Coordinates of C-alpha atoms in Angstrom, one line a residue:
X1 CA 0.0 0.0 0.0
X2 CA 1.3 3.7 -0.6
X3 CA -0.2 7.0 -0.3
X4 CA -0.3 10.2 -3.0
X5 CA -2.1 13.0 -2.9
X6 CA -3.2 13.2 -6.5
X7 CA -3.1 9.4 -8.6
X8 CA -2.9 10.4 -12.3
X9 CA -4.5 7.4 -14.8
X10 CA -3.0 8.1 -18.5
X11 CA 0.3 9.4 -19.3
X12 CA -0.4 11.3 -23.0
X13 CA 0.2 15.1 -22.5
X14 CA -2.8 15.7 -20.3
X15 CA -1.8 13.8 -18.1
X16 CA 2.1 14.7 -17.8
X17 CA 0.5 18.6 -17.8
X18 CA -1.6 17.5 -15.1
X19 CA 1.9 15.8 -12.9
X20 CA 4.2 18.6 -14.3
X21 CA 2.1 21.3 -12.7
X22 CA 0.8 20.0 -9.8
X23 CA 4.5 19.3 -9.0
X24 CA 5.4 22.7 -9.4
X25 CA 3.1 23.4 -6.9
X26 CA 4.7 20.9 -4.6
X27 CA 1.5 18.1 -4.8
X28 CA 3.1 14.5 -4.7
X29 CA 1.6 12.6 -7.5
X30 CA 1.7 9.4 -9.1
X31 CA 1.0 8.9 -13.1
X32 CA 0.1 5.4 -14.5
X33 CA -0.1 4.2 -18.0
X34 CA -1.1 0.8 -18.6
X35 CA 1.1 1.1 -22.4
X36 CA 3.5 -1.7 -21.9
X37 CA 6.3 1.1 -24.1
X38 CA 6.3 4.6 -24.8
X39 CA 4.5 5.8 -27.9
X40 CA 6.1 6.0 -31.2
X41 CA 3.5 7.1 -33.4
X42 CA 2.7 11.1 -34.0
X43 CA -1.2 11.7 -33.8
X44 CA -1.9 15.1 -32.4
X45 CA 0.7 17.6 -34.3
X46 CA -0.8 21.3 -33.3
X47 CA 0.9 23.2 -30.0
X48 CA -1.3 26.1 -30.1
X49 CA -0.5 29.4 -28.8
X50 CA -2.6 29.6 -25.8
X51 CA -0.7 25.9 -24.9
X52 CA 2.9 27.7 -25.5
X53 CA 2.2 30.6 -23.1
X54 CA 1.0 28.3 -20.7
X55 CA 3.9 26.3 -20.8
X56 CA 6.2 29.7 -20.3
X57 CA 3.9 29.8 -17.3
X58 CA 5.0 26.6 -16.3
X59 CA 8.8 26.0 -17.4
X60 CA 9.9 28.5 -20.2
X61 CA 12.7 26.5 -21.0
X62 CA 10.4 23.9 -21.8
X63 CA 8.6 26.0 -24.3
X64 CA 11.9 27.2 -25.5
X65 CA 13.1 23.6 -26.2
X66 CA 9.4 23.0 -27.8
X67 CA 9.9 26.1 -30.4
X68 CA 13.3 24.6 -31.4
X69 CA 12.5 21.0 -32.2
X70 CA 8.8 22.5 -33.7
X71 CA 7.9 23.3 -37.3
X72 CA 6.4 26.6 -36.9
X73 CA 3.2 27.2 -39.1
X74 CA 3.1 31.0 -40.6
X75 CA 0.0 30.2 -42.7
X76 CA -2.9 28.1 -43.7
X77 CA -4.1 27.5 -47.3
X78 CA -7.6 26.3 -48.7
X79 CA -7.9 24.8 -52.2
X80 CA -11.2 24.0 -54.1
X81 CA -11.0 21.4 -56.9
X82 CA -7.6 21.9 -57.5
X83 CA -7.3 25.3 -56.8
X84 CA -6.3 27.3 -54.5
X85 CA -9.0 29.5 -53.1
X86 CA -7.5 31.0 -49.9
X87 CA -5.1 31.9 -47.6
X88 CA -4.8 32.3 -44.1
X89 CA -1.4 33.7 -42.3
X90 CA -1.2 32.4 -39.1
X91 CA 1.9 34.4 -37.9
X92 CA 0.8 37.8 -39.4
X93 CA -2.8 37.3 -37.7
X94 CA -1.1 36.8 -34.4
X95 CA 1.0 39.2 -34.4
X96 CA 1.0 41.8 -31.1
X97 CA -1.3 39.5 -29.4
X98 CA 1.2 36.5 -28.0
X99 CA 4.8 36.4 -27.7
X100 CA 4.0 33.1 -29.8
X101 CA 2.0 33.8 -32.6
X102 CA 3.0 30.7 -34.8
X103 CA 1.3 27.5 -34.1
X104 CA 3.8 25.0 -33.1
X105 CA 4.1 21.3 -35.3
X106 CA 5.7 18.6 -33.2
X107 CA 4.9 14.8 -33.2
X108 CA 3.2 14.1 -30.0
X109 CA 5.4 11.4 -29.0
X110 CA 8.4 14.0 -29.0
X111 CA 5.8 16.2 -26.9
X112 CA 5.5 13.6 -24.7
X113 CA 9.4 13.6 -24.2
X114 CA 9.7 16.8 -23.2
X115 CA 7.3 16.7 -20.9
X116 CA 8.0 13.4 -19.3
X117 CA 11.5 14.1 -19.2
X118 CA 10.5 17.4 -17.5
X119 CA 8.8 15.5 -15.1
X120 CA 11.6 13.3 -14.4
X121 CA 14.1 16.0 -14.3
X122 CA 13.1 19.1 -12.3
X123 CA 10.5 16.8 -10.2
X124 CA 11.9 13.3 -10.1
X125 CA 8.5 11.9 -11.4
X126 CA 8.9 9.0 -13.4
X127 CA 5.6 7.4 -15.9
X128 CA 5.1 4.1 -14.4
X129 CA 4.3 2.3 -17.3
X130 CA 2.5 -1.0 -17.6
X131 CA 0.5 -0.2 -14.9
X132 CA -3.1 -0.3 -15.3
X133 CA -5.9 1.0 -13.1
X134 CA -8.3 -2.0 -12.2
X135 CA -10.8 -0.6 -9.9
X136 CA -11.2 2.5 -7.2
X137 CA -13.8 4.1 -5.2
X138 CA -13.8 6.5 -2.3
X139 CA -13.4 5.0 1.0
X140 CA -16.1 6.0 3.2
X141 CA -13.3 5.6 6.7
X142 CA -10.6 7.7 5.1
X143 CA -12.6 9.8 2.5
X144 CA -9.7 9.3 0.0
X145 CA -9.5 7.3 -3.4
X146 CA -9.0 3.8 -2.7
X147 CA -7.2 2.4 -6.5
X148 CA -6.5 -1.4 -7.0
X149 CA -3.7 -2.0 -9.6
X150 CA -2.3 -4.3 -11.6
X151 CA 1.6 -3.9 -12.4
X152 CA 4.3 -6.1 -14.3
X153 CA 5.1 -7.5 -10.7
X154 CA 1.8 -7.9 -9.1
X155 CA -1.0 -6.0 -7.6
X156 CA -0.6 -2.7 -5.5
X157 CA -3.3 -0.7 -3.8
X158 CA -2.5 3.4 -3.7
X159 CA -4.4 5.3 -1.4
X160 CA -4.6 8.8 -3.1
X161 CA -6.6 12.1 -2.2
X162 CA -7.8 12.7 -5.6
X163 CA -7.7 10.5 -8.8
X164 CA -7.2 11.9 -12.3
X165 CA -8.7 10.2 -15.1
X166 CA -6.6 11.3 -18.0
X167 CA -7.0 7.5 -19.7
X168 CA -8.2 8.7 -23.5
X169 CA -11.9 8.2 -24.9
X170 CA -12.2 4.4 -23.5
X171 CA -11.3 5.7 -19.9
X172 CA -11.5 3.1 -17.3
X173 CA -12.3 6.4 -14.6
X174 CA -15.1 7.2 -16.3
X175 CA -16.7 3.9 -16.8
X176 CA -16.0 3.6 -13.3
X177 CA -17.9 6.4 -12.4
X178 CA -20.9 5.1 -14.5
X179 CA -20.7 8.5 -16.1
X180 CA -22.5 8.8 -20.0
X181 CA -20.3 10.4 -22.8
X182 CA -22.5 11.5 -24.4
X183 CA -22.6 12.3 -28.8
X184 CA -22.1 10.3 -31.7
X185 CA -19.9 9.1 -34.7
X186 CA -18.9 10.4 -38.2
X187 CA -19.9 8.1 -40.6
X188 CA -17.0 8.9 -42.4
X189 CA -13.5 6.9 -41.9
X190 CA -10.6 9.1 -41.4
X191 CA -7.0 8.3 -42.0
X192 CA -3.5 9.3 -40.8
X193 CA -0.4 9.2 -42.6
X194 CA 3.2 10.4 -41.5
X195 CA 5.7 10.2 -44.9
X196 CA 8.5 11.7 -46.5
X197 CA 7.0 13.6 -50.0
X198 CA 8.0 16.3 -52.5
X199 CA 5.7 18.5 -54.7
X200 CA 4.2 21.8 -54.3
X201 CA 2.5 21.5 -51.2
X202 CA 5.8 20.7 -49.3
X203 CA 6.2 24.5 -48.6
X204 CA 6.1 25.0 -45.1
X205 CA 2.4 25.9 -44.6
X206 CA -0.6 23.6 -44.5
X207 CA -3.0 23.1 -47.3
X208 CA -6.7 21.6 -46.9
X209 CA -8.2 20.3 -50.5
X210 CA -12.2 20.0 -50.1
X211 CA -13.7 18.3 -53.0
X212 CA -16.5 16.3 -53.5
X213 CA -17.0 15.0 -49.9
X214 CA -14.0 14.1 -48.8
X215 CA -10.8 16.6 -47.2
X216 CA -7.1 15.8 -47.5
X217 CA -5.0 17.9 -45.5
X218 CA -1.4 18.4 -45.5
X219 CA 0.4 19.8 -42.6
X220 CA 4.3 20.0 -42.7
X221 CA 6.5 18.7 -39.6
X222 CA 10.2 19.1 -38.7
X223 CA 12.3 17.5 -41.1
X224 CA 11.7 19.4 -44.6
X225 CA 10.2 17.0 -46.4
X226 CA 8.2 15.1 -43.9
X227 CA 4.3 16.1 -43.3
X228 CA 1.1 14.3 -41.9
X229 CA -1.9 13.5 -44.2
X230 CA -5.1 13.8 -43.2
X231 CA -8.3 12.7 -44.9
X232 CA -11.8 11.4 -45.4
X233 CA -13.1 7.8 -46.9
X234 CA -16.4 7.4 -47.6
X235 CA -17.9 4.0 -47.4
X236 CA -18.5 3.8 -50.3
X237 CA -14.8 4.5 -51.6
X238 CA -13.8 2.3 -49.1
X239 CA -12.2 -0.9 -50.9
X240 CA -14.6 -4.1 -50.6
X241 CA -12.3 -6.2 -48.9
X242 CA -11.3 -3.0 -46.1
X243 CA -15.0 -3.0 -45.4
X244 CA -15.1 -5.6 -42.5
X245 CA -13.3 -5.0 -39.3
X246 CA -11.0 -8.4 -40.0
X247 CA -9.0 -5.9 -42.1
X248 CA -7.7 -2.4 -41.9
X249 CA -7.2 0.3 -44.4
X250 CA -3.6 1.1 -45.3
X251 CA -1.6 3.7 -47.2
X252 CA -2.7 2.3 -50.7
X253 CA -6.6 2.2 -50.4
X254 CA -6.3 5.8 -50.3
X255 CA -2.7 6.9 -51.6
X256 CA -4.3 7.1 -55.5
X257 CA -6.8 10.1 -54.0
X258 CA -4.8 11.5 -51.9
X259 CA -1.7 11.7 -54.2
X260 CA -4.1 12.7 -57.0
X261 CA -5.4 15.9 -55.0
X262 CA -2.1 16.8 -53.4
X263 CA 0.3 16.1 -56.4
X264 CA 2.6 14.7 -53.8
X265 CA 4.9 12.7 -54.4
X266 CA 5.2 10.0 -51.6
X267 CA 8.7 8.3 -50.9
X268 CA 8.3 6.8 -47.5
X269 CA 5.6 5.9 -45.4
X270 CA 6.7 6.4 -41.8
X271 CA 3.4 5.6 -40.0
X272 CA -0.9 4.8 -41.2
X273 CA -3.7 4.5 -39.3
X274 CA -7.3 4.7 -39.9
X275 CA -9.8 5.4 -37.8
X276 CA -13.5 6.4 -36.9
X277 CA -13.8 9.7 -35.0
X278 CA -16.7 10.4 -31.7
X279 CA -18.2 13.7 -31.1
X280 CA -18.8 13.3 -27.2
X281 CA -18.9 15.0 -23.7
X282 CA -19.1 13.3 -20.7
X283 CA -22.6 14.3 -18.9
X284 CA -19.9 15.5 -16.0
X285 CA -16.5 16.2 -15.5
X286 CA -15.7 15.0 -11.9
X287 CA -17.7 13.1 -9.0
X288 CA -16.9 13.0 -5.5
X289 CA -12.4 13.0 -5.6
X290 CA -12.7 11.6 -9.2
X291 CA -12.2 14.2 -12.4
X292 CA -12.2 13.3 -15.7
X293 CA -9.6 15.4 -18.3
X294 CA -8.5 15.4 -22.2
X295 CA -10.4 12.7 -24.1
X296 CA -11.9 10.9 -21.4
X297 CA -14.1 13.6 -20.9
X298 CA -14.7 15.1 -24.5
X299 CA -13.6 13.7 -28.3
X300 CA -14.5 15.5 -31.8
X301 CA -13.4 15.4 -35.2
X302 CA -9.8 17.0 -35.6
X303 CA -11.1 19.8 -37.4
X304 CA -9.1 22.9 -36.2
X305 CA -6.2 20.9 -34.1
X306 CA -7.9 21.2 -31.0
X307 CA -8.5 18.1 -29.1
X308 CA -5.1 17.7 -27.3
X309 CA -4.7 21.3 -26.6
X310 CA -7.9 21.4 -24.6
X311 CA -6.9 18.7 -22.7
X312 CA -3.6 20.9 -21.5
X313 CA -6.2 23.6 -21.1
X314 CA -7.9 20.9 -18.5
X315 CA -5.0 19.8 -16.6
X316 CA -4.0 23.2 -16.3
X317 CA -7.4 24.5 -15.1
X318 CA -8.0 21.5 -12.8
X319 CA -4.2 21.4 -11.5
X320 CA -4.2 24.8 -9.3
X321 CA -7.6 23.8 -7.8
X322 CA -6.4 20.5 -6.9
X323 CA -3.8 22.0 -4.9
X324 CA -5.2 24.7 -3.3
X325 CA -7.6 22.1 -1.8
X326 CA -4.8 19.7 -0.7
X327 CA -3.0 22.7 1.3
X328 CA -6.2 24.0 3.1
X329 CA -6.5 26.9 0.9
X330 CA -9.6 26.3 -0.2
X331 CA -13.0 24.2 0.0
X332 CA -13.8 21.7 -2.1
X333 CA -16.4 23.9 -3.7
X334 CA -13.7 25.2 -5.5
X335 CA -13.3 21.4 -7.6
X336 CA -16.8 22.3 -8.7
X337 CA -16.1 24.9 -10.7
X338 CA -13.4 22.6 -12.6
X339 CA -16.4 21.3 -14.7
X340 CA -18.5 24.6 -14.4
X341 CA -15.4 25.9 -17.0
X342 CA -14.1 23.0 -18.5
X343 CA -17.3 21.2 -19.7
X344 CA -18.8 24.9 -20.6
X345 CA -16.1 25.3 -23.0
X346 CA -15.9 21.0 -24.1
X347 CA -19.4 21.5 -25.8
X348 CA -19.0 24.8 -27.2
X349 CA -16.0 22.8 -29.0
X350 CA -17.5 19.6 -30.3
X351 CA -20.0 21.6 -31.5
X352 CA -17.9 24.3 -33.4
X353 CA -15.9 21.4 -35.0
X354 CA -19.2 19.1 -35.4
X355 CA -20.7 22.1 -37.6
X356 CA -17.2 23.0 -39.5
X357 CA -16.6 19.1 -40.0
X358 CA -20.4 18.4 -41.2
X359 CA -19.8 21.6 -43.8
X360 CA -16.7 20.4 -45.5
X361 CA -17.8 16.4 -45.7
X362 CA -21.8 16.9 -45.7
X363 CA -22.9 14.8 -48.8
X364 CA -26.0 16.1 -51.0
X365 CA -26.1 18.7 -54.3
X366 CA -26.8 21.3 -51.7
X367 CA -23.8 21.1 -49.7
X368 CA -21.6 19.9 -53.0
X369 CA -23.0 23.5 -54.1
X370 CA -22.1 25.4 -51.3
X371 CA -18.3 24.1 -51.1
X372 CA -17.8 24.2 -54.7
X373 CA -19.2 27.6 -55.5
X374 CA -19.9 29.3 -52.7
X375 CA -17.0 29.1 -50.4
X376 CA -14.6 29.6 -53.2
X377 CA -16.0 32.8 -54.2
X378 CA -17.0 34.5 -50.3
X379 CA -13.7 33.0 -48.7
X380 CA -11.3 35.4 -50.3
X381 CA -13.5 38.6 -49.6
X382 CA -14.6 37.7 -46.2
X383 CA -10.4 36.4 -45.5
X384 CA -9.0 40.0 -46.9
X385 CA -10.1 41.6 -43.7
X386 CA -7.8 42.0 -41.0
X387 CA -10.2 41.7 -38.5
X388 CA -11.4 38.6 -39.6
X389 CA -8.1 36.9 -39.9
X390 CA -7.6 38.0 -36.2
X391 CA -10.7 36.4 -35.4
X392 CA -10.1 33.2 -36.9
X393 CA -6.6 33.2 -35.5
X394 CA -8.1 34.4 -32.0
X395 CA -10.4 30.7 -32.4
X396 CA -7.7 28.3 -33.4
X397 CA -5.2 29.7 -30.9
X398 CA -7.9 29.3 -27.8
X399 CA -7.5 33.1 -27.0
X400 CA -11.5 33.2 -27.5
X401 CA -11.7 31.5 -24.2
X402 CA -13.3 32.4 -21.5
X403 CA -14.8 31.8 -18.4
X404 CA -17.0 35.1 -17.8
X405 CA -20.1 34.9 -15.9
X406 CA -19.1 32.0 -14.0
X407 CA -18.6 31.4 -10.5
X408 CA -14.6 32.8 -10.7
X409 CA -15.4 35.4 -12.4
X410 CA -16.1 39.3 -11.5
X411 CA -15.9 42.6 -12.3
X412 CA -15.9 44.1 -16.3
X413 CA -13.7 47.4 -17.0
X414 CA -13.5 48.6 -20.3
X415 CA -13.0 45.8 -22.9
X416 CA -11.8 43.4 -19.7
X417 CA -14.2 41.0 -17.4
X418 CA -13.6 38.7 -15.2
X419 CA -12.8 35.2 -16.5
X420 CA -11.0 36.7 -19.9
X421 CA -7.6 35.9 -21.2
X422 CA -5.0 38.6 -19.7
X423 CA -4.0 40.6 -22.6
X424 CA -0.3 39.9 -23.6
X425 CA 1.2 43.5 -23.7
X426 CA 4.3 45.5 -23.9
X427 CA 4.9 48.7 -22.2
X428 CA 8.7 50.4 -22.1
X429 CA 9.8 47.3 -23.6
X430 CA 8.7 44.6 -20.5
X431 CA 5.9 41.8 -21.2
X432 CA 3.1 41.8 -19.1
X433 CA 3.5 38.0 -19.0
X434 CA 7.0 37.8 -17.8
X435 CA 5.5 38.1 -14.6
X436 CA 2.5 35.7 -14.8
X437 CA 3.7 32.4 -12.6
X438 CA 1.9 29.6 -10.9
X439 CA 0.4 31.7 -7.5
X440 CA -2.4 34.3 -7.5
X441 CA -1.0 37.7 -8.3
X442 CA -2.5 41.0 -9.3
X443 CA -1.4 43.8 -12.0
X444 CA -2.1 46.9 -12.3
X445 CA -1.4 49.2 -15.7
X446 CA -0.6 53.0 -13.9
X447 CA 0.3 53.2 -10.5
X448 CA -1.1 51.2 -7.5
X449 CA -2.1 53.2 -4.8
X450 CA -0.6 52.6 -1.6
X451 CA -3.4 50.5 0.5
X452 CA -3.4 48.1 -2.7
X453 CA 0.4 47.7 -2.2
X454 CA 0.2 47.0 1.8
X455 CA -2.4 44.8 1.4
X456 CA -0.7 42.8 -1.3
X457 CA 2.5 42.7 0.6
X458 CA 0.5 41.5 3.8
X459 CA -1.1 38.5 2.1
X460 CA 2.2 37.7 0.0
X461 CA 0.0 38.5 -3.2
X462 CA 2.8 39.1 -5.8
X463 CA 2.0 42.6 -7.4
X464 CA 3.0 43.9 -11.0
X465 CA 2.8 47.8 -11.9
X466 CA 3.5 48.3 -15.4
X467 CA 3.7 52.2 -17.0
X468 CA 0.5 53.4 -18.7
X469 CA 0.7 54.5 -22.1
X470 CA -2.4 55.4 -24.3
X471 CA -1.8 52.2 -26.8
X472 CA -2.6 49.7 -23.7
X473 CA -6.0 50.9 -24.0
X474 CA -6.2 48.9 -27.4
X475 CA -6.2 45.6 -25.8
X476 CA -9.1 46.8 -23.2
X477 CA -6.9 47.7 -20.2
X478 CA -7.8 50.6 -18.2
X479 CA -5.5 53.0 -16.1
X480 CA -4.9 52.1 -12.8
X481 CA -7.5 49.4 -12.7
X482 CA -6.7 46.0 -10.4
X483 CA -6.3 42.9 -12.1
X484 CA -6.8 39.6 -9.9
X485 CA -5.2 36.9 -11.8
X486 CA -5.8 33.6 -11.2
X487 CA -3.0 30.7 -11.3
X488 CA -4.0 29.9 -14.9
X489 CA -3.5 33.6 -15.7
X490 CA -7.2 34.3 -17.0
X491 CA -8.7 37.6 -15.3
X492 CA -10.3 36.3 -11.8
X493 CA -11.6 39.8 -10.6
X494 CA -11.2 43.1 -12.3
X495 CA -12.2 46.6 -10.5
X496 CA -11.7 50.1 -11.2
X497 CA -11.8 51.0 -7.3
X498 CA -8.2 49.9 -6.3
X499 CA -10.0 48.5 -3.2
X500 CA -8.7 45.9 -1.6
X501 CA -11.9 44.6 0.0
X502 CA -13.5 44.3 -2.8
X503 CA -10.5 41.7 -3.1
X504 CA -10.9 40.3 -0.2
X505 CA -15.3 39.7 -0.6
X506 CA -14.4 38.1 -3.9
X507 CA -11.7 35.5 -1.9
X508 CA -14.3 35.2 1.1
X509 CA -17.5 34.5 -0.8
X510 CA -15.7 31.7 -3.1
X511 CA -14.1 30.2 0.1
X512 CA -10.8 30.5 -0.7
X513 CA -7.6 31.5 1.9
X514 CA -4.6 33.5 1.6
X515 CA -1.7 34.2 3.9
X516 CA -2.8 36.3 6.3

């Protein structure tokens, strides 16, 4: 038998964001994987932006180290029918609102590295692989998790205060729980291909061909000539003999379309799989000490790169809770708004990609219509504004994110309310987000008057002044206001007054302590 405070089930980034920050915040935790070796294959690709300034949150050398092994994407690129109809920069969209404006391309098994080696590293928390989670419940004499499982040497028991089920869309947590995920499937079969190619799509930025009703996609990774294909089968398109589940698709059922759309030329194939993709939430997030995260509690087509990244967006989200409980610093009220946030945002998701997804592979003369003749001809108008390139970009990089009217969340001043993403600003030539670490912390754009500064320095609240200058009004900030910033960084409380107990009746009605 051993003890943990926090037992992790699933060791794909979730969960290593999940161990890596709760570490930082000095929680002991254990993570199991019941993989008998570490992944080799790529799947997820896209770091996104929000993810990157996270991780400077959380280890900036990490995220350095992440940008360096990376393919960064500058732009995005739609063809119709062979031609192209559009184009999206990426980097020149995001530019002035993140210090990482690029979207990041890195095989996910290399992401894992970095993070489990970070884990090892700077925490001495190793992935205990082969170890699967056979059962758990909450033990009524303890009130802690009470987990039964099953390693390459025999059964183990691990007492933990919290369990984390970060164990993918067939989660053994959440079947525990007896929790429905519920949605549905695409009809359509998807497919994933890693290879080494040449041809004119091999140019750095990624390239989407929508035709009939299938999509092939093209997305460049680290290497120079290496990218990952993804695309559509219908059934119907499907080779006869592929049709029954006693055999697989591989590279050539689909390499004579996908070469044919792409004009690729293919010289390896490093890795294929095919696959049928769920749009699904879990009907809750987290019962009693038990939370689900990442793909065990939401799945949806991989329209827009976001599955993995919201599963970060999880861990991180759920990590600072989790420990504020475990130290006394808060009730466990606090765990309830874990899913308050988290599922709010899950279903806005699946349902942004479940529409996108149904428009580009939706089968019928209407829809054929639409993406042959409209899109190519309102695209390129609608894409030549600047604000909507910035809106798009805001969407793909999870800066449209936010947790306003919800139980964290108070106060609006000019274009800021609580619950937003912090604007990423520069004023006489110092981020705003150099300061941003893993504790509560307040900034203020002006000058902070002098109660504010005792009261900060009383309660150890780590306060940032920053120089006012006209231009900070762009991004919403106001002079002299008081930002409460939570341990994710989103705005937590946001008041003109400069008074701290309006500060302190935000801390006291959500039940959460600070030093006195």
């Amino acid at each position: 038998m051993t003890e943990t405070d926090v037992l992790i089930s699933g060791a794909g980034p979730t969960g290593l964001v999940l161990a890596l920050w709760l570490s930082k915040l000095n929680i002991k935790v254990r993570i199991i994987d019941k993989a008998e070796q570490l992944a080799t294959s790529t799947r997820a690709i896209a770091v996104q932006s929000r993810t990157l300034e996270l991780y400077d949150q959380l280890d900036p050398e990490l995220t350095k180290n992440m940008i360096e092994m990376a393919h960064q994407l500058e732009a995005f690129n739609i063809w119709m029918n062979d031609s192209w109809v559009v184009r999206l920069p990426i980097a020149e969209a995001g530019a002035g609102l993140t210090p990482h404006p690029t979207a990041a391309l890195i095989s996910q098994h290399e992401h894992e590295k970095l993070l489990r080696n970070r884990l090892r590293d700077r925490f001495g928390v190793s992935v205990e692989l082969q170890t699967e989670l056979m059962e758990f419940f909450e033990d009524d004499e303890s009130g802690r998790i009470k987990a039964r499982v099953h390693t390459s040497s025999g059964q183990e028991t691990i007492y933990a205060k919290f369990i984390a089920g970060c164990d993918g869309a067939h989660s053994a947590v959440r079947k525990t729980l007896d929790i429905p995920f519920s949605g549905g499937t695409y009809e359509q079969v998807f497919y994933v291909a890693d290879v080494n190619a040449t041809g004119r799509l091999m140019d750095g930025e990624a390239h989407v061909h929508l035709e009939s009703s299938d999509v092939v996609a093209v997305f460049p990774l680290p290497g120079g000539n290496r990218a990952r294909l993804i695309g559509t089968v219908q059934h119907d398109k499907i080779p006869v003999d592929a049709r029954s589940a006693s055999r697989n698709l591989n590279f050539e059922d689909v390499s004579s379309s996908a070469l044919e759309r792409t004009n690729l030329t293919v010289d390896r194939v490093n890795w294929f799989s095919s696959y049928r993709v769920h749009h699904r939430v879990a009907d809750s997030f987290h019962r009693g000490r038990a939370f689900l995260l990442g793909d065990a509690a939401h799945v949806h087509s991989p329209v827009g790169g976001q599955g993995m990244n919201t599963g970060i967006g999880d861990a991180v989200n759920l990590a600072w809770k989790l420990a504020a409980v475990v130290k006394g610093e808060a009730g466990m009220n606090l765990l309830e708004t874990y899913g308050e946030e988290r599922r709010n945002f899950a279903n806005k998701l699946v349902h942004t990609t479940d529409g996108a997804f149904t428009l580009i592979t939706k089968e019928g003369w209407l829809a054929q219509f639409v993406r042959a003749w409209i899109i190519p001809l309102v695209a390129p108008i609608v894409t030549s504004f600047r604000s909507v390139q910035r809106a798009v970009y805001k969407t793909g990089a999870q800066f449209s994110l936010h947790y306003r009217d919800m139980t964290l969340s108070s106060g609006r001043v000019g274009g800021i309310q609580g619950g937003d993403r912090l604007p990423w600003v520069f004023t006489d030539g110092v981020s705003n987000f150099e300061s941003l670490c893993t504790k509560w912390q307040i900034h203020v754009y002006g000058k902070a008057n002098d109660v504010l500064i005792r009261w900060c320095k009383k309660h150890e609240v780590p306060l940032s002044e920053y120089p006012w200058r006209m231009e900070l009004a762009s991004s919403g900030l106001v002079r002299d206001a008081v930002y409460v910033l939570r341990p994710d960084s989103y705005v937590a409380l946001v008041d003109k007054g400069a008074d701290p107990r309006v500060i302190e009746i935000y801390f006291a009605n959500r039940q959460i302590r600070l030093p006195a």
